[in-house]
CSV table of C-alpha atoms and ligand atoms in Angstrom, one decimal:
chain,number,residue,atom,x,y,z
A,1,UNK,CA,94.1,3.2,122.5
A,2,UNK,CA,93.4,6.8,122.3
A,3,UNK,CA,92.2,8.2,118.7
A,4,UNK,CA,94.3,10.2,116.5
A,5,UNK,CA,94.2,14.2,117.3
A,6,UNK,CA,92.5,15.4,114.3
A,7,UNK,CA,94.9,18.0,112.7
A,8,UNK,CA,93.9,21.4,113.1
A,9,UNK,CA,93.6,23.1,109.8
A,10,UNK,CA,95.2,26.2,109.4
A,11,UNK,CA,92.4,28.9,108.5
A,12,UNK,CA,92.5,31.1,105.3
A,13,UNK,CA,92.0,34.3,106.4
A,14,UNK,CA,90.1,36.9,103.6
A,15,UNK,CA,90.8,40.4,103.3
A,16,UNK,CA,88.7,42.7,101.6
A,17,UNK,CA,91.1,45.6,100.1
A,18,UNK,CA,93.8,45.9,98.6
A,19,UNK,CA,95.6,49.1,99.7
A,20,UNK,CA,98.9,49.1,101.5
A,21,UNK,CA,97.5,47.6,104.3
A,22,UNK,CA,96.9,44.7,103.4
A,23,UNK,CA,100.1,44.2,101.6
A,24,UNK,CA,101.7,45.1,104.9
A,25,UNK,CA,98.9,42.3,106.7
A,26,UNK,CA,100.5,39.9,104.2
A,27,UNK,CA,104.0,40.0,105.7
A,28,UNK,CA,103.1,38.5,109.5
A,29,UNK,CA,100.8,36.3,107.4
A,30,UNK,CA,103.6,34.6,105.7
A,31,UNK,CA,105.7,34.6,108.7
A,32,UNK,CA,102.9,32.9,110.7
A,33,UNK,CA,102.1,30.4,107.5
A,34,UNK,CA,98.7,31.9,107.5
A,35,UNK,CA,97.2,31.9,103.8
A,36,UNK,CA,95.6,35.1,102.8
A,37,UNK,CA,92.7,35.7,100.1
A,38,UNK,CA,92.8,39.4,98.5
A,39,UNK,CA,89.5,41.0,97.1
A,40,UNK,CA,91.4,44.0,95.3
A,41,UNK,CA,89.9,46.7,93.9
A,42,UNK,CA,91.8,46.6,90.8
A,43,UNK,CA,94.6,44.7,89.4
A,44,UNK,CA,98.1,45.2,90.1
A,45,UNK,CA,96.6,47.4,93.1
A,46,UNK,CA,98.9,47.2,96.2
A,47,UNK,CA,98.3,44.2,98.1
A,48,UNK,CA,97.3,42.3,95.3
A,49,UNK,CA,101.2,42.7,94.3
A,50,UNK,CA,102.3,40.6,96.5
A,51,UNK,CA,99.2,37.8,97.7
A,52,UNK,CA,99.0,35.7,95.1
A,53,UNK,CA,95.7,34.1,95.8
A,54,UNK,CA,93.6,37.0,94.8
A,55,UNK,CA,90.5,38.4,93.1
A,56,UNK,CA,89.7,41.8,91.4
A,57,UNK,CA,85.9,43.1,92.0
A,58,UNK,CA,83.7,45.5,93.3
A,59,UNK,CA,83.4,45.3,97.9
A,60,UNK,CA,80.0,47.0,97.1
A,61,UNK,CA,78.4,43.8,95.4
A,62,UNK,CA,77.8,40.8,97.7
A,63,UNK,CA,78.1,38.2,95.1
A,64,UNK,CA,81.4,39.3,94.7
A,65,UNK,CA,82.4,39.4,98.3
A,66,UNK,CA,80.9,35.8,99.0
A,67,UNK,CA,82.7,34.6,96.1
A,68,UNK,CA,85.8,36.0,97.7
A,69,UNK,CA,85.1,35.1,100.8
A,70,UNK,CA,83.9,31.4,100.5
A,71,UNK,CA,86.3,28.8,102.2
A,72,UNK,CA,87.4,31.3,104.4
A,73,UNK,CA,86.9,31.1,108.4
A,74,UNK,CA,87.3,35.0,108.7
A,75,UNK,CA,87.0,38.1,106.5
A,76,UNK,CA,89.0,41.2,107.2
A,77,UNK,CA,89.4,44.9,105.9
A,78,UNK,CA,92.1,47.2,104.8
A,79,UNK,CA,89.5,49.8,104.5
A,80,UNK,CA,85.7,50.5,106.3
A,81,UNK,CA,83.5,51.1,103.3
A,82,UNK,CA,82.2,47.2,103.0
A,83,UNK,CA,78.3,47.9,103.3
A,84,UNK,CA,76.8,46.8,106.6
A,85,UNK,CA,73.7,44.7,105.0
A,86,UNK,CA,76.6,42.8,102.7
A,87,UNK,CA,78.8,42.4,106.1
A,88,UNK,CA,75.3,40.4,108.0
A,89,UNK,CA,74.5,38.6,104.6
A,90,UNK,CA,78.5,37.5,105.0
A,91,UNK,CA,77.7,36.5,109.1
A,92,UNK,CA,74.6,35.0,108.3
A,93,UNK,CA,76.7,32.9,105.8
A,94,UNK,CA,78.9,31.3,108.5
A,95,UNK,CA,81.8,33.9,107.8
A,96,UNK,CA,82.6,35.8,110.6
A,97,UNK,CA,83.3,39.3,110.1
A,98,UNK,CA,86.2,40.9,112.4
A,99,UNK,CA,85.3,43.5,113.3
A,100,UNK,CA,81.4,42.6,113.0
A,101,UNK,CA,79.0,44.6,111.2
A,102,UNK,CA,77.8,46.1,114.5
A,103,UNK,CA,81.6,47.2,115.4
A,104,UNK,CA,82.2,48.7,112.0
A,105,UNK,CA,79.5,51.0,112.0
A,106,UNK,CA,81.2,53.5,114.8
A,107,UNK,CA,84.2,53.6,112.2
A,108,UNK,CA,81.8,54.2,109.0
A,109,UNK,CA,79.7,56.8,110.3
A,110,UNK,CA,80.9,59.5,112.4
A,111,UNK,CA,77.3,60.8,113.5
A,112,UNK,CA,77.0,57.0,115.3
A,113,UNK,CA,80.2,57.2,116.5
A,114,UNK,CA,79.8,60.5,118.5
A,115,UNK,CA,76.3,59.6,119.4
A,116,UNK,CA,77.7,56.1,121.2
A,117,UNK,CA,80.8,57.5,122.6
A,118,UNK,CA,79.0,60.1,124.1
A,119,UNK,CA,76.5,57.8,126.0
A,120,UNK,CA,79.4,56.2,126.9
A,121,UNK,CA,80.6,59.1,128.5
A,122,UNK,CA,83.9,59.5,126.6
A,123,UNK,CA,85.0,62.9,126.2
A,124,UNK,CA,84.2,64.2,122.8
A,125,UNK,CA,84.5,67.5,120.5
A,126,UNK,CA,80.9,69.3,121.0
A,127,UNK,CA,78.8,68.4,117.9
A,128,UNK,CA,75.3,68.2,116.5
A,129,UNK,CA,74.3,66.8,113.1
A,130,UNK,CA,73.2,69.8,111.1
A,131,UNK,CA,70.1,70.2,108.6
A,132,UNK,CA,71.2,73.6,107.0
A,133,UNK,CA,73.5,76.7,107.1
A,134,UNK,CA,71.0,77.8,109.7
A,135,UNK,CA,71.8,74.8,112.1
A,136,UNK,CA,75.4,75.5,111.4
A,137,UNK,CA,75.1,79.3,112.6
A,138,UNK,CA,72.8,78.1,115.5
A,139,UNK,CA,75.5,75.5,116.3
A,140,UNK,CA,78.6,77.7,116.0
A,141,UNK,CA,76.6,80.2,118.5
A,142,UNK,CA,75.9,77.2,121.0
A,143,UNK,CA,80.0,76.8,120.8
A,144,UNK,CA,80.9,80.0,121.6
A,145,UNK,CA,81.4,81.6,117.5
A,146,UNK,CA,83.2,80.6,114.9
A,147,UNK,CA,85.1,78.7,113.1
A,148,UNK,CA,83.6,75.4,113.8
A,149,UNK,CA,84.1,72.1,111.8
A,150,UNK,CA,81.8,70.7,109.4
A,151,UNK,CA,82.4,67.2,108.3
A,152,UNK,CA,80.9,64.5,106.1
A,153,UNK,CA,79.7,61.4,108.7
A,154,UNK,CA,80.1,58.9,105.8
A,155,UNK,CA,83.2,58.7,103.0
A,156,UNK,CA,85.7,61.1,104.2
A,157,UNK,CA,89.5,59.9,104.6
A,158,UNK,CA,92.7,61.9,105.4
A,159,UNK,CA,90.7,65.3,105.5
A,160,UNK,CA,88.6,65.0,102.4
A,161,UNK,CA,85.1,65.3,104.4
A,162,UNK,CA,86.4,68.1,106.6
A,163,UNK,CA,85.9,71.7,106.6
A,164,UNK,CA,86.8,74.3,108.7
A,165,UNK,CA,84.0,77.1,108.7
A,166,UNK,CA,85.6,80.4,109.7
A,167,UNK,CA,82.0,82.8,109.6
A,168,UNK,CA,78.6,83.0,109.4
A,169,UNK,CA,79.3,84.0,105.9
A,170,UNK,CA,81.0,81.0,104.8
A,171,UNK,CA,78.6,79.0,106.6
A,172,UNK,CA,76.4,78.5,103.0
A,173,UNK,CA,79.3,77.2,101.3
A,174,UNK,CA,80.9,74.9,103.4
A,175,UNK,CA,77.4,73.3,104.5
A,176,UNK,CA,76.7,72.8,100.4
A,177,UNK,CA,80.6,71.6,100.0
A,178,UNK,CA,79.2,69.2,102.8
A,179,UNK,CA,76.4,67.7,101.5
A,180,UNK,CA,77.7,66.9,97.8
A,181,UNK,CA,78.7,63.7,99.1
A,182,UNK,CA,74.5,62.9,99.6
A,183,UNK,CA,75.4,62.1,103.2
A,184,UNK,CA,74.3,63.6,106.5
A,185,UNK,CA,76.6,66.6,107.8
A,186,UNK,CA,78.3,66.9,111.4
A,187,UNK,CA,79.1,69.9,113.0
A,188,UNK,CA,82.1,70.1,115.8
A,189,UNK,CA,83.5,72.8,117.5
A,190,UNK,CA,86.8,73.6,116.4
A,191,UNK,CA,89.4,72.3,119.5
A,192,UNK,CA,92.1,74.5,119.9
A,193,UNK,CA,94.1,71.1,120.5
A,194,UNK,CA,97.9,71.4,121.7
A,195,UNK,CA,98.8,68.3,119.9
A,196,UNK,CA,97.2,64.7,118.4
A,197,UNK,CA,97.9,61.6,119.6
A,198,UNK,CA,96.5,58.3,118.6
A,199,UNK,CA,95.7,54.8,121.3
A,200,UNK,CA,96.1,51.9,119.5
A,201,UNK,CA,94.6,48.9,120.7
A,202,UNK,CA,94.5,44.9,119.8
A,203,UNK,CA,91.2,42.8,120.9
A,204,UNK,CA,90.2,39.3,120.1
A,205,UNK,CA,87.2,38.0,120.0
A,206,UNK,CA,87.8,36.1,123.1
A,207,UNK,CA,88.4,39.6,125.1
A,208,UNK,CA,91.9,39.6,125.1
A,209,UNK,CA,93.6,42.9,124.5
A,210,UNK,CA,97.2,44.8,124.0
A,211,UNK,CA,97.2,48.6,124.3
A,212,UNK,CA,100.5,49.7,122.5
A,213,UNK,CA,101.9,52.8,123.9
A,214,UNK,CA,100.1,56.3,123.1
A,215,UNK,CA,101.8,58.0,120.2
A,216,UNK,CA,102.4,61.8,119.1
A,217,UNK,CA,100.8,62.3,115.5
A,218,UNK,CA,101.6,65.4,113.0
A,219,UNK,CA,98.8,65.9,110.5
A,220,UNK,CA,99.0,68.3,107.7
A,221,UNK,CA,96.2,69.3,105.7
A,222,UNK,CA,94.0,66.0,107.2
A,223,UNK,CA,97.2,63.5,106.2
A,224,UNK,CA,99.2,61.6,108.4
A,225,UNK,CA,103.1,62.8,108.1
A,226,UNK,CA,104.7,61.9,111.3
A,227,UNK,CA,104.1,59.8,114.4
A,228,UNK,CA,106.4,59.5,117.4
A,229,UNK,CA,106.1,56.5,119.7
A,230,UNK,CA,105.6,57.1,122.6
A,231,UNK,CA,104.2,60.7,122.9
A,232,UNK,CA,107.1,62.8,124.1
A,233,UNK,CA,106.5,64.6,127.4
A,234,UNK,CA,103.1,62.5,127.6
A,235,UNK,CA,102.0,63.1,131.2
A,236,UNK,CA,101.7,59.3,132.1
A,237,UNK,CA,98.3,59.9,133.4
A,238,UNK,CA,96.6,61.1,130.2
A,239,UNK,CA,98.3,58.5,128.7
A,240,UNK,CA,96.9,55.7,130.9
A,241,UNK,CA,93.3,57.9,130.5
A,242,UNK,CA,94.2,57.4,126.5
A,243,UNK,CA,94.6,53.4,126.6
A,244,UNK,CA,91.7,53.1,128.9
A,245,UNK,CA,89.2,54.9,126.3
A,246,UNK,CA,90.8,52.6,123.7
A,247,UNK,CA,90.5,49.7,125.5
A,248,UNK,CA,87.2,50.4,127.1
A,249,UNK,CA,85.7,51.3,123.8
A,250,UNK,CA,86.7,48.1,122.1
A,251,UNK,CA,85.6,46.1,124.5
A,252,UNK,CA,82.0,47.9,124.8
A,253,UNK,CA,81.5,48.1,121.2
A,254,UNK,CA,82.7,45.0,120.5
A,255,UNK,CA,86.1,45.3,118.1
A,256,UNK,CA,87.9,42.9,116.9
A,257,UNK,CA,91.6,43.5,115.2
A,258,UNK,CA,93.1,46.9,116.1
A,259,UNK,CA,91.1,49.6,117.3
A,260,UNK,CA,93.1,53.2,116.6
A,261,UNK,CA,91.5,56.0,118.7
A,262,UNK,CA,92.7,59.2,117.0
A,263,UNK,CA,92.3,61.8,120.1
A,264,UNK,CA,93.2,65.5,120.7
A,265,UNK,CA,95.1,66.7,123.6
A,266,UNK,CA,93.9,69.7,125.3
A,267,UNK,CA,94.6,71.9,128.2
A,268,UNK,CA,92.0,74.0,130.1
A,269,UNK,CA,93.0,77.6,129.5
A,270,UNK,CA,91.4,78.2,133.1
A,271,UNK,CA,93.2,75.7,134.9
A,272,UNK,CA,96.0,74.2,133.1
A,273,UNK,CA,94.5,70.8,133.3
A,274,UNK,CA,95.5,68.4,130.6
A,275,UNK,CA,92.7,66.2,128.6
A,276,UNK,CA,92.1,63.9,125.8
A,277,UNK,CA,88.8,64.3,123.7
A,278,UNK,CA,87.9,61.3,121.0
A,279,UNK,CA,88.7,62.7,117.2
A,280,UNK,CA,88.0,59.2,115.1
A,281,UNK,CA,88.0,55.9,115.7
A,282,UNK,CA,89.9,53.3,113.4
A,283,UNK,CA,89.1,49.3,113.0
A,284,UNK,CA,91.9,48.1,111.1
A,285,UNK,CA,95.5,48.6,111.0
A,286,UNK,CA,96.2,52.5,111.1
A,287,UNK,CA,98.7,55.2,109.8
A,288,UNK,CA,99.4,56.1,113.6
A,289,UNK,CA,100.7,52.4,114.4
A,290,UNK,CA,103.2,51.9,111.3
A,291,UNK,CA,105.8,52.4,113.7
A,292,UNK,CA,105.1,49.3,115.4
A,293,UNK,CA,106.5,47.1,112.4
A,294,UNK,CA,110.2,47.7,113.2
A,295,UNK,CA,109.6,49.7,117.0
A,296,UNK,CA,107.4,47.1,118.8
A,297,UNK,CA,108.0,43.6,119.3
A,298,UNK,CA,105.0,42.7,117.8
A,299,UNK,CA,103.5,45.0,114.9
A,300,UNK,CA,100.3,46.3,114.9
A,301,UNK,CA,100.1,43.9,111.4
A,302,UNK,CA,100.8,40.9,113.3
A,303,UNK,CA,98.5,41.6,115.8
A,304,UNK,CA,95.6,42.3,113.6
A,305,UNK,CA,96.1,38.9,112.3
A,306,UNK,CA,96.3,37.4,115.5
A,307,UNK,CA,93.3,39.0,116.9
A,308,UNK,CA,91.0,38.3,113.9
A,309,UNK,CA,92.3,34.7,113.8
A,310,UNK,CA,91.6,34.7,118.1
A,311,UNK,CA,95.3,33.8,118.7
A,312,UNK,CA,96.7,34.7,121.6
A,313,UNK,CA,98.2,38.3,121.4
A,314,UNK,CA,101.9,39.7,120.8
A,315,UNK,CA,103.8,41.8,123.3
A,316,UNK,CA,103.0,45.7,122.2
A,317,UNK,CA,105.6,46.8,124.0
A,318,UNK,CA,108.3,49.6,122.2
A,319,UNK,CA,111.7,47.8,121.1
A,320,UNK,CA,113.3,51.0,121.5
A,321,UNK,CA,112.7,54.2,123.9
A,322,UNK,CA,112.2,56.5,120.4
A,323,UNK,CA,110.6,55.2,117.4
A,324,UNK,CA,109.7,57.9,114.9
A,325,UNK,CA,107.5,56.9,111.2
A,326,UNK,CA,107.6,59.2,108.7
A,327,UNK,CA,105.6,58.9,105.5
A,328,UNK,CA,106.8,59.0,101.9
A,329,UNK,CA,104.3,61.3,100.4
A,330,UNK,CA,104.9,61.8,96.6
A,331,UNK,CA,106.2,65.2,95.9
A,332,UNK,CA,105.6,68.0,93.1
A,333,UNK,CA,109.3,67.2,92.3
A,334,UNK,CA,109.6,64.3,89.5
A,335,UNK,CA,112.0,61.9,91.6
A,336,UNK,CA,112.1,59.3,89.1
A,337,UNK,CA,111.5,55.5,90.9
A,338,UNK,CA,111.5,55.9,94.8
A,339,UNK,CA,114.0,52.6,94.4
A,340,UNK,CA,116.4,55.5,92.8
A,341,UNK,CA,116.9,56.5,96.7
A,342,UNK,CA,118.1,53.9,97.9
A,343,UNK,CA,121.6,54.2,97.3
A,344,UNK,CA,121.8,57.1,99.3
A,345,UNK,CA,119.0,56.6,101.9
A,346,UNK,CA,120.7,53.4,103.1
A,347,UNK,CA,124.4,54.4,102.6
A,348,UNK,CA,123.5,57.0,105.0
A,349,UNK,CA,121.9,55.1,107.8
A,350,UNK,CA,121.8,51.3,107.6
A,351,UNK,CA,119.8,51.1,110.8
A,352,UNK,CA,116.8,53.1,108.7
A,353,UNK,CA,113.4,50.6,107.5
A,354,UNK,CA,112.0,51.5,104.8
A,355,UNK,CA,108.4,50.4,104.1
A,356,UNK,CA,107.1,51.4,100.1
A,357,UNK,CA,103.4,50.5,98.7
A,358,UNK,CA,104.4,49.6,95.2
A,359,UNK,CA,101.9,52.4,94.0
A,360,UNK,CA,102.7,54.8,91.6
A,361,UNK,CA,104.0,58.6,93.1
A,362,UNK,CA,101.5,61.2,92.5
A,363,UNK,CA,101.7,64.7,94.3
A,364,UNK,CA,100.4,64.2,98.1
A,365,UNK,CA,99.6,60.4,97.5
A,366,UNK,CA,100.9,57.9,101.1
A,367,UNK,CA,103.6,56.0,98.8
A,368,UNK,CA,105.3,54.4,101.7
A,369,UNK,CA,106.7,55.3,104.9
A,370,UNK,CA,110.1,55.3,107.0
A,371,UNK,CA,110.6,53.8,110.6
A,372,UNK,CA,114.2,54.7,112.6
A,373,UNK,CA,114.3,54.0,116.1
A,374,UNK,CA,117.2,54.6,118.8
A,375,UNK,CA,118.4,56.1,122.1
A,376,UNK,CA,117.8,59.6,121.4
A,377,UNK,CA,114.8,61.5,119.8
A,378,UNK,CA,116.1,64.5,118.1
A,379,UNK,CA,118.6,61.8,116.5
A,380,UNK,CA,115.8,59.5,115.2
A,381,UNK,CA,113.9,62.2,114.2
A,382,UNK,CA,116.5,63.6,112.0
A,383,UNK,CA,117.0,60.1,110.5
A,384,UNK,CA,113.6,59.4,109.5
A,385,UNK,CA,113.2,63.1,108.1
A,386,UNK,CA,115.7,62.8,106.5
A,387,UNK,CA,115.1,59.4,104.5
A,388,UNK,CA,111.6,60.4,103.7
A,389,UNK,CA,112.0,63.8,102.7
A,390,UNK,CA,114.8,62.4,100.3
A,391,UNK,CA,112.9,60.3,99.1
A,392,UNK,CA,110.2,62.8,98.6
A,393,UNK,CA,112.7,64.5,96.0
A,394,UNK,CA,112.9,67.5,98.4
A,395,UNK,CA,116.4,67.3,99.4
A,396,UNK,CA,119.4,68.6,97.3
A,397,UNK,CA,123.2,66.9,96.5
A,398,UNK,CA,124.4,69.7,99.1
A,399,UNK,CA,121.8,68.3,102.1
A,400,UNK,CA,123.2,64.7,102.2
B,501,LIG,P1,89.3,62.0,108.2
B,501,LIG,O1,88.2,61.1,108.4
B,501,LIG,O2,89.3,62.6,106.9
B,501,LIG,O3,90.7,61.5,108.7
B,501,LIG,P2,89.2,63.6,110.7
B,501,LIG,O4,87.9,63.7,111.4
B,501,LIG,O5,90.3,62.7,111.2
B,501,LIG,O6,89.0,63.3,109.1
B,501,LIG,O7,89.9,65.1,110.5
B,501,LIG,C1,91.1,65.3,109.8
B,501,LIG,C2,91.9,66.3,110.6
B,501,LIG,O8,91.2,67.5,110.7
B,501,LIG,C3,92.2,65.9,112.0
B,501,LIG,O9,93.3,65.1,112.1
B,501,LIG,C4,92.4,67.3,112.7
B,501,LIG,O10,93.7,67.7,112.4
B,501,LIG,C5,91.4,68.1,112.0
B,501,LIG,N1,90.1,68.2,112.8
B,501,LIG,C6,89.1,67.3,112.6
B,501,LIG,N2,88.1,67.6,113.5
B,501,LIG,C7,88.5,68.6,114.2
B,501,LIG,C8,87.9,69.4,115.3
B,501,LIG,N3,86.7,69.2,115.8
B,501,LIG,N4,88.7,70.5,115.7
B,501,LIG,C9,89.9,70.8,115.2
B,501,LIG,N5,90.5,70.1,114.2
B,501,LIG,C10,89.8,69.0,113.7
């Protein structure tokens, strides 16, 4: 007689964070019965809305983080800012960390991130980590002249951390802008890029991985505002060239979870020639893969949570040919609740999905997000505008 199979317990699965994405993390987890344990930052913060097993305390205190994290076969992040030393004490604990400390690192600090990728051979923006205003005039000469980019390699998040240094004059300022923040300062040269476009990639710790298709990204001001999966008019060989970095740099460095490589797309003035050069790498759900929840079969949410858990992965593979995310920003205008649009928002299109954070609408702050997919881009495009800038409080009566 054989012995009983001993029942596989199903694995709680700790996420440090408690942003949006986590809250989103938490819908796949339920789906997938997978229990979640929230470290939030403070109460009532996003995530920590909706998983109920959660704590409130500081990420930067490793008391607090093993506390979190004990009973727990993995730990995950909704953001990158865990220290590394707490992320070892954590491995040395018998809690792995996915991604892992040494993974983490190229999405914490920008100066180890170009360093590595560059060894690696994958194209990058020129750059040099600069000492002074004089290192900045000395790089901007190496580049050709101004304007170049200066950028803080620790902290920064949708463009805070990034300036754009237009002269030798302003050189001073920016660098001193810079190094408020008490950490080292990058200097790029400014790409004249035609467009940005994001790879996203899922990686287990096992090695399996799912590239999702490479999508079209609109920035404004360093903030997310619209992605379009796929990239329209994407030449299908940059695109393959696009997955291939993705996949080749979470493999080599390691990632578990999704991977988003945010990337430029360039064309030689000389010989028309299309490229790709490496912006910033991501290791956790991104902005740029939202899309995926309701144009994908399976979302970049679910497959973070099947990677870290070293499941076997979900198709990435579009649902629709056009899916187009749009984000809710909050506006100057005072809209009220964002649950006041409704009505109209899904009156008007009942194939819209509508995504909100549960955070409170201040001017510029990501408050949620639309997805429409479809047949035809101009269409969904309109859709998604539409909803989100309605719900921004930007549209009249007479634009319905
Ligand atoms: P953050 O970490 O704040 O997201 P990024 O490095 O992604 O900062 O920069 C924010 C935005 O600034 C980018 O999306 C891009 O629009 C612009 N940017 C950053 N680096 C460069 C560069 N070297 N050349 C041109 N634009 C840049």
């Amino acid at each position: 007689m054989s012995a009983a199979p001993s029942p596989v317990p199903t694995p709680r699965v700790a996420v440090i964070g408690g942003g949006q994405l986590a809250r989103m993390l938490a819908q796949p987890a339920i789906a997938l019965g997978v229990p979640l344990r929230l470290l939030a930052e403070g109460p009532g913060v996003s995530a920590a809305q909706v998983v109920v097993d959660h704590t409130v305390g500081d990420y930067r205190d490793l008391a607090t983080l093993r506390t979190a994290t004990a009973g727990c076969a993995v730990v995950t992040f909704d953001h990158e800012h865990v220290p590394t030393e707490h992320l070892r004490a954590l491995e040395a604990d018998g809690v792995a960390c996915r991604p892992g400390p040494g993974a983490l690192v190229h999405a914490q600090d920008k100066a180890v991130m170009r360093a590595r990728l560059t060894a690696m051979d994958v194209p990058c923006p020129r750059h040099v980590v600069v000492a002074s205003p004089a290192d900045v005039e000395a790089f901007a000469t190496d580049v050709g002249g101004f304007p170049v980019v200066l950028k803080t390699t620790r902290g920064g998040y949708d463009g805070k951390g990034v300036w754009v240094v237009g002269s030798a004059e302003g050189s001073a300022e920016a660098f001193a802008a810079a190094t408020a923040a008490g950490v080292e300062v990058l200097a790029e040269e400014k790409v004249d890029f035609t467009r940005e476009l994001s790879a996203l990639v899922a990686r287990s710790p096992s090695g399996q991985a799912a590239a999702y298709p490479v999508v079209q990204t609109t920035q404004l001001d360093g903030i997310c505002h619209e992605v379009i999966a796929p990239a329209p008019d994407l030449d299908p060989d940059l695109a393959h060239e696009a997955q291939q970095i993705a996949l080749r740099v979470a493999a080599e460095l390691d990632v578990t979870g999704i991977l988003a490589v945010e990337l430029f797309e360039t064309v030689d003035p000389a010989t028309g020639a299309g490229g790709v050069l490496v912006n910033e790498l991501a290791m956790r759900p991104h902005n740029t893969g939202h899309w995926s929840q309701d144009g994908a079969v399976t979302s970049q949410f679910e497959n973070h949570l099947r990677a870290v858990l070293d499941l076997p992965l979900g198709d990435p593979r579009p649902r629709a040919p056009w899916t187009v995310m749009v984000n809710i920003l909050g506006g100057e205008a005072e809209v009220g609740s964002l649950y006041a649009g409704y009505p109209h928002a899904l009156a008007r299109d009942p194939r819209l999905r509508v995504h909100l954070y549960g955070k409170d609408v201040r001017p510029g702050r990501k408050v949620g997000h639309v997805n429409a997919y479809g047949e035809d881009l101009d269409e969904v495009l309109e859709r998604a505008r539409h909803a989100a800038a309605w719900f921004r409080g930007d549209l009249g009566e007479d634009s319905e």
